[in-house]
PDB file of C-alpha atoms in Angstrom:
ATOM      1  CA  GLY A 415       9.804   1.136 -11.478  1.00  0.00           C
ATOM      2  CA  GLN A 416      10.844  -1.206  -8.714  1.00  0.00           C
ATOM      3  CA  PHE A 417       9.736  -4.852  -8.599  1.00  0.00           C
ATOM      4  CA  TYR A 418       7.609  -6.036  -5.683  1.00  0.00           C
ATOM      5  CA  ASN A 419       7.092  -9.682  -4.811  1.00  0.00           C
ATOM      6  CA  ILE A 420       3.550 -10.803  -3.996  1.00  0.00           C
ATOM      7  CA  ASN A 421       2.967 -14.201  -2.384  1.00  0.00           C
ATOM      8  CA  VAL A 422      -0.493 -15.767  -2.381  1.00  0.00           C
ATOM      9  CA  LYS A 423      -1.621 -18.861  -0.532  1.00  0.00           C
ATOM     10  CA  ASP A 424      -4.930 -20.641   0.010  1.00  0.00           C
ATOM     11  CA  THR A 425      -5.244 -21.117   3.770  1.00  0.00           C
ATOM     12  CA  ASP A 426      -7.454 -24.180   3.149  1.00  0.00           C
ATOM     13  CA  ALA A 427      -4.748 -25.603   0.802  1.00  0.00           C
ATOM     14  CA  MET A 428      -7.372 -26.838  -1.665  1.00  0.00           C
ATOM     15  CA  ASP A 429      -5.930 -28.601  -4.722  1.00  0.00           C
ATOM     16  CA  VAL A 430      -7.863 -26.429  -7.207  1.00  0.00           C
ATOM     17  CA  GLU A 431      -6.977 -23.831  -9.823  1.00  0.00           C
ATOM     18  CA  ILE A 432      -7.660 -20.273  -8.710  1.00  0.00           C
ATOM     19  CA  THR A 433      -7.778 -17.193 -10.938  1.00  0.00           C
ATOM     20  CA  SER A 434      -6.637 -13.954  -9.349  1.00  0.00           C
ATOM     21  CA  ILE A 435      -6.798 -10.431 -10.726  1.00  0.00           C
ATOM     22  CA  ILE A 436      -4.557  -7.746  -9.272  1.00  0.00           C
ATOM     23  CA  LYS A 437      -5.500  -4.182 -10.110  1.00  0.00           C
ATOM     24  CA  ILE A 438      -4.074  -0.808  -9.164  1.00  0.00           C
ATOM     25  CA  THR A 439      -6.727   1.789  -8.327  1.00  0.00           C
ATOM     26  CA  PHE A 440      -6.976   4.987  -6.339  1.00  0.00           C
ATOM     27  CA  HIS A 441      -7.417   4.477  -2.605  1.00  0.00           C
ATOM     28  CA  ASP A 442      -9.721   7.388  -1.768  1.00  0.00           C
ATOM     29  CA  GLU A 443     -13.279   7.157  -3.055  1.00  0.00           C
ATOM     30  CA  SER A 444     -13.215  10.767  -4.272  1.00  0.00           C
ATOM     31  CA  HIS A 445     -10.188   9.924  -6.449  1.00  0.00           C
ATOM     32  CA  ARG A 446     -11.784   6.695  -7.733  1.00  0.00           C
ATOM     33  CA  LYS A 447     -14.824   8.669  -8.947  1.00  0.00           C
ATOM     34  CA  VAL A 448     -12.625  10.686 -11.325  1.00  0.00           C
ATOM     35  CA  ALA A 449     -10.043   7.959 -11.993  1.00  0.00           C
ATOM     36  CA  SER A 450     -10.316   8.298 -15.768  1.00  0.00           C
ATOM     37  CA  ASN A 451      -9.197  11.946 -15.517  1.00  0.00           C
ATOM     38  CA  TYR A 452      -6.163  10.977 -13.415  1.00  0.00           C
ATOM     39  CA  TRP A 453      -5.196   8.173 -15.812  1.00  0.00           C
ATOM     40  CA  LYS A 454      -5.607  10.473 -18.845  1.00  0.00           C
ATOM     41  CA  PHE A 455      -3.331  13.027 -17.181  1.00  0.00           C
ATOM     42  CA  TRP A 456      -0.803  10.285 -16.372  1.00  0.00           C
ATOM     43  CA  MET A 457      -0.909   8.968 -19.974  1.00  0.00           C
ATOM     44  CA  SER A 458      -0.299  12.484 -21.312  1.00  0.00           C
ATOM     45  CA  GLN A 459       2.938  12.618 -19.283  1.00  0.00           C
ATOM     46  CA  GLN A 460       4.293   9.300 -20.654  1.00  0.00           C
ATOM     47  CA  LYS A 461       6.905   9.209 -23.417  1.00  0.00           C
ATOM     48  CA  HIS A 462       5.626   6.110 -25.240  1.00  0.00           C
ATOM     49  CA  GLY A 463       2.156   5.208 -26.459  1.00  0.00           C
ATOM     50  CA  GLN A 464       2.136   1.711 -24.950  1.00  0.00           C
ATOM     51  CA  ALA A 465       2.360   2.957 -21.352  1.00  0.00           C
ATOM     52  CA  ARG A 466       1.032   0.617 -18.683  1.00  0.00           C
ATOM     53  CA  ALA A 467       0.727   1.261 -14.959  1.00  0.00           C
ATOM     54  CA  ILE A 468       1.647  -2.373 -14.244  1.00  0.00           C
ATOM     55  CA  ASP A 469       4.496  -3.883 -16.237  1.00  0.00           C
ATOM     56  CA  ILE A 470       3.717  -7.571 -16.649  1.00  0.00           C
ATOM     57  CA  ALA A 471       0.878  -8.039 -19.158  1.00  0.00           C
ATOM     58  CA  ASN A 472      -0.954  -6.252 -21.939  1.00  0.00           C
ATOM     59  CA  TYR A 473      -3.603  -4.884 -19.588  1.00  0.00           C
ATOM     60  CA  PHE A 474      -3.385  -1.222 -18.640  1.00  0.00           C
ATOM     61  CA  ASP A 475      -3.876  -1.321 -14.869  1.00  0.00           C
ATOM     62  CA  SER A 476      -4.336  -4.987 -13.940  1.00  0.00           C
ATOM     63  CA  ILE A 477      -2.988  -8.494 -14.323  1.00  0.00           C
ATOM     64  CA  SER A 478      -4.687 -11.873 -14.211  1.00  0.00           C
ATOM     65  CA  PHE A 479      -3.019 -15.178 -13.370  1.00  0.00           C
ATOM     66  CA  GLN A 480      -3.909 -18.751 -12.440  1.00  0.00           C
ATOM     67  CA  TRP A 481      -2.384 -20.641  -9.540  1.00  0.00           C
ATOM     68  CA  ASN A 482      -2.913 -23.816  -7.532  1.00  0.00           C
ATOM     69  CA  GLY A 483      -4.401 -23.330  -4.065  1.00  0.00           C
ATOM     70  CA  LYS A 484      -2.330 -26.134  -2.545  1.00  0.00           C
ATOM     71  CA  ALA A 485       0.981 -24.901  -4.004  1.00  0.00           C
ATOM     72  CA  GLY A 486       0.400 -21.149  -3.656  1.00  0.00           C
ATOM     73  CA  ALA A 487       2.095 -18.657  -5.955  1.00  0.00           C
ATOM     74  CA  SER A 488       4.667 -15.916  -6.008  1.00  0.00           C
ATOM     75  CA  ILE A 489       4.679 -13.190  -8.642  1.00  0.00           C
ATOM     76  CA  SER A 490       6.929 -10.207  -9.212  1.00  0.00           C
ATOM     77  CA  ILE A 491       5.161  -7.049 -10.267  1.00  0.00           C
ATOM     78  CA  ARG A 492       6.530  -3.671 -11.313  1.00  0.00           C
ATOM     79  CA  PHE A 493       4.533  -0.476 -11.086  1.00  0.00           C
ATOM     80  CA  ASN A 494       5.357   2.140 -13.709  1.00  0.00           C
ATOM     81  CA  CYS A 495       3.639   4.995 -11.922  1.00  0.00           C
ATOM     82  CA  LEU A 496       4.357   6.976  -8.781  1.00  0.00           C
ATOM     83  CA  SER A 497       1.864   8.430  -6.323  1.00  0.00           C
ATOM     84  CA  THR A 498       3.107  11.893  -7.312  1.00  0.00           C
ATOM     85  CA  ASP A 499       2.478  11.330 -11.055  1.00  0.00           C
ATOM     86  CA  PHE A 500      -1.200  12.251 -10.735  1.00  0.00           C
ATOM     87  CA  SER A 501      -0.695  15.859  -9.675  1.00  0.00           C
ATOM     88  CA  ARG A 502       0.484  18.868 -11.656  1.00  0.00           C
ATOM     89  CA  ILE A 503       1.883  20.432  -8.478  1.00  0.00           C
ATOM     90  CA  LYS A 504       5.499  19.619  -7.663  1.00  0.00           C
ATOM     91  CA  GLY A 505       6.480  18.732  -4.114  1.00  0.00           C
ATOM     92  CA  VAL A 506       3.113  17.236  -3.156  1.00  0.00           C
ATOM     93  CA  LYS A 507       2.769  14.080  -1.094  1.00  0.00           C
ATOM     94  CA  GLY A 508       1.059  12.223  -3.902  1.00  0.00           C
ATOM     95  CA  ILE A 509      -2.247  10.440  -4.215  1.00  0.00           C
ATOM     96  CA  PRO A 510      -2.555   7.168  -2.275  1.00  0.00           C
ATOM     97  CA  LEU A 511      -3.102   4.167  -4.504  1.00  0.00           C
ATOM     98  CA  ARG A 512      -4.767   0.854  -3.740  1.00  0.00           C
ATOM     99  CA  LEU A 513      -3.614  -2.610  -4.722  1.00  0.00           C
ATOM    100  CA  HIS A 514      -6.814  -4.647  -5.126  1.00  0.00           C
ATOM    101  CA  MET A 515      -6.867  -8.427  -5.590  1.00  0.00           C
ATOM    102  CA  GLU A 516      -9.873 -10.573  -6.395  1.00  0.00           C
ATOM    103  CA  SER A 517      -9.696 -14.376  -6.516  1.00  0.00           C
ATOM    104  CA  ARG A 518     -12.181 -17.060  -7.572  1.00  0.00           C
ATOM    105  CA  LEU A 519     -12.150 -20.704  -8.594  1.00  0.00           C
ATOM    106  CA  THR A 520     -11.107 -20.879 -12.266  1.00  0.00           C
ATOM    107  CA  ASN A 521     -13.699 -23.448 -13.416  1.00  0.00           C
ATOM    108  CA  ASP A 522     -16.544 -21.941 -11.392  1.00  0.00           C
ATOM    109  CA  SER A 523     -18.979 -20.784 -14.090  1.00  0.00           C
ATOM    110  CA  PRO A 524     -20.815 -18.623 -13.289  1.00  0.00           C
ATOM    111  CA  PRO A 525     -18.643 -17.612 -10.339  1.00  0.00           C
ATOM    112  CA  ALA A 526     -20.493 -18.536  -7.157  1.00  0.00           C
ATOM    113  CA  SER A 527     -18.214 -16.500  -4.950  1.00  0.00           C
ATOM    114  CA  SER A 528     -15.005 -14.556  -4.998  1.00  0.00           C
ATOM    115  CA  GLU A 529     -12.664 -13.193  -2.384  1.00  0.00           C
ATOM    116  CA  SER A 530     -11.462  -9.593  -2.490  1.00  0.00           C
ATOM    117  CA  SER A 531      -8.772  -7.824  -0.537  1.00  0.00           C
ATOM    118  CA  PHE A 532      -6.876  -4.579  -0.876  1.00  0.00           C
ATOM    119  CA  CYS A 533      -4.144  -2.529   0.726  1.00  0.00           C
ATOM    120  CA  ARG A 534      -3.188   1.126   0.516  1.00  0.00           C
ATOM    121  CA  ILE A 535       0.128   1.803  -1.207  1.00  0.00           C
ATOM    122  CA  LYS A 536       2.222   4.862  -1.965  1.00  0.00           C
ATOM    123  CA  LEU A 537       4.784   4.547  -4.713  1.00  0.00           C
ATOM    124  CA  PHE A 538       7.839   6.812  -4.556  1.00  0.00           C
ATOM    125  CA  ARG A 539      11.232   7.047  -6.160  1.00  0.00           C
ATOM    126  CA  ASP A 540      13.899   5.429  -3.989  1.00  0.00           C
ATOM    127  CA  LYS A 541      15.205   8.722  -2.582  1.00  0.00           C
ATOM    128  CA  GLY A 542      11.655  10.029  -2.181  1.00  0.00           C
ATOM    129  CA  ALA A 543      10.745   7.096   0.065  1.00  0.00           C
ATOM    130  CA  GLU A 544      13.814   7.710   2.227  1.00  0.00           C
ATOM    131  CA  ARG A 545      12.912  11.399   2.524  1.00  0.00           C
ATOM    132  CA  LYS A 546       9.310  10.502   3.428  1.00  0.00           C
ATOM    133  CA  ASN A 547      10.509   8.188   6.220  1.00  0.00           C
ATOM    134  CA  LYS A 548      12.748  10.956   7.602  1.00  0.00           C
ATOM    135  CA  ASP A 549       9.880  13.473   7.419  1.00  0.00           C
ATOM    136  CA  ASP A 550       7.559  11.037   9.212  1.00  0.00           C
ATOM    137  CA  ALA A 551      10.168  10.467  11.953  1.00  0.00           C
ATOM    138  CA  ARG A 552      10.544  14.257  12.406  1.00  0.00           C
ATOM    139  CA  HIS A 553       6.772  14.635  12.633  1.00  0.00           C
ATOM    140  CA  ILE A 554       6.522  11.930  15.314  1.00  0.00           C
ATOM    141  CA  GLU A 555       9.373  13.524  17.274  1.00  0.00           C
ATOM    142  CA  LYS A 556       7.545  16.892  17.210  1.00  0.00           C
ATOM    143  CA  GLN A 557       4.384  15.202  18.494  1.00  0.00           C
ATOM    144  CA  LEU A 558       6.374  13.600  21.325  1.00  0.00           C
ATOM    145  CA  GLU A 559       7.907  16.988  22.195  1.00  0.00           C
ATOM    146  CA  LYS A 560       4.390  18.434  22.507  1.00  0.00           C
ATOM    147  CA  LEU A 561       3.484  15.593  24.862  1.00  0.00           C
ATOM    148  CA  ARG A 562       6.586  16.269  26.956  1.00  0.00           C
ATOM    149  CA  GLY A 563       5.450  19.868  27.391  1.00  0.00           C
ATOM    150  CA  LYS A 564       7.384  23.092  27.806  1.00  0.00           C
ATOM    151  CA  ASN A 565       9.892  23.493  30.640  1.00  0.00           C
ATOM    152  CA  GLY A 566       9.677  19.800  31.470  1.00  0.00           C
ATOM    153  CA  GLU A 567       6.089  19.776  32.762  1.00  0.00           C
ATOM    154  CA  SER A 568       4.355  16.580  31.765  1.00  0.00           C
ATOM    155  CA  HIS A 569       1.262  16.266  29.669  1.00  0.00           C
ATOM    156  CA  PRO A 570      -1.436  13.874  31.009  1.00  0.00           C
ATOM    157  CA  LEU A 571      -1.050  11.645  27.945  1.00  0.00           C
ATOM    158  CA  TRP A 572       2.687  11.323  28.583  1.00  0.00           C
ATOM    159  CA  LEU A 573       1.881   8.949  31.454  1.00  0.00           C
ATOM    160  CA  ALA A 574       0.815   6.394  28.838  1.00  0.00           C
ATOM    161  CA  PHE A 575       4.342   6.376  27.390  1.00  0.00           C
ATOM    162  CA  SER A 576       7.541   5.346  29.076  1.00  0.00           C
ATOM    163  CA  GLN A 577      11.137   5.229  27.964  1.00  0.00           C
ATOM    164  CA  THR A 578      12.399   1.758  27.123  1.00  0.00           C
ATOM    165  CA  GLN A 579      14.720   0.270  29.704  1.00  0.00           C
ATOM    166  CA  PRO A 580      16.974  -2.792  29.542  1.00  0.00           C
ATOM    167  CA  TYR A 581      15.209  -3.963  32.711  1.00  0.00           C
ATOM    168  CA  THR A 582      11.702  -3.940  34.183  1.00  0.00           C
ATOM    169  CA  ILE A 583      10.866  -1.564  37.018  1.00  0.00           C
ATOM    170  CA  PHE A 584       8.345  -2.901  39.519  1.00  0.00           C
ATOM    171  CA  CYS A 585       6.588  -0.459  41.794  1.00  0.00           C
ATOM    172  CA  GLU A 586       4.323  -1.167  44.706  1.00  0.00           C
ATOM    173  CA  ILE A 587       0.712  -0.323  43.983  1.00  0.00           C
ATOM    174  CA  PRO A 588      -0.744   1.749  46.821  1.00  0.00           C
ATOM    175  CA  SER A 589      -3.764   0.114  48.428  1.00  0.00           C
TER     176      SER A 589
END
């Protein structure tokens, strides 16, 4: 897998130790409900018994680390799974994953509060990501062609879009 750099920072810059847990989960709720089935399928496809979705610690699908709120932190993380690994069908788009992070004060026992955030991710092989970007660009171009209309007639929504120009065109507004 490819390494990704994650930077964390406390916007209040408090000089305290913070514990953060980063976990990879499935983005869609329907996939999260049957996550154990997806992970079992993924494990059955792996060549070694010590397979981990995240390559940094002994946990299977998460990591935990401490950092100082004033200093911030930067960690490199490598995912050992792809979005397409959870499907038996070849050529599928893959299942969207979610990177979830929860942070709390380390010495806060019991934890009074925690902060959670997440983002949707799709993990591809290098060439797969390039192909996906090209496919997305083709799809957008087709949508724009539909807006342009056949034989040059304009679609009402096309008025919301304009070609970029190296200069600004000012027009008088009729009164």
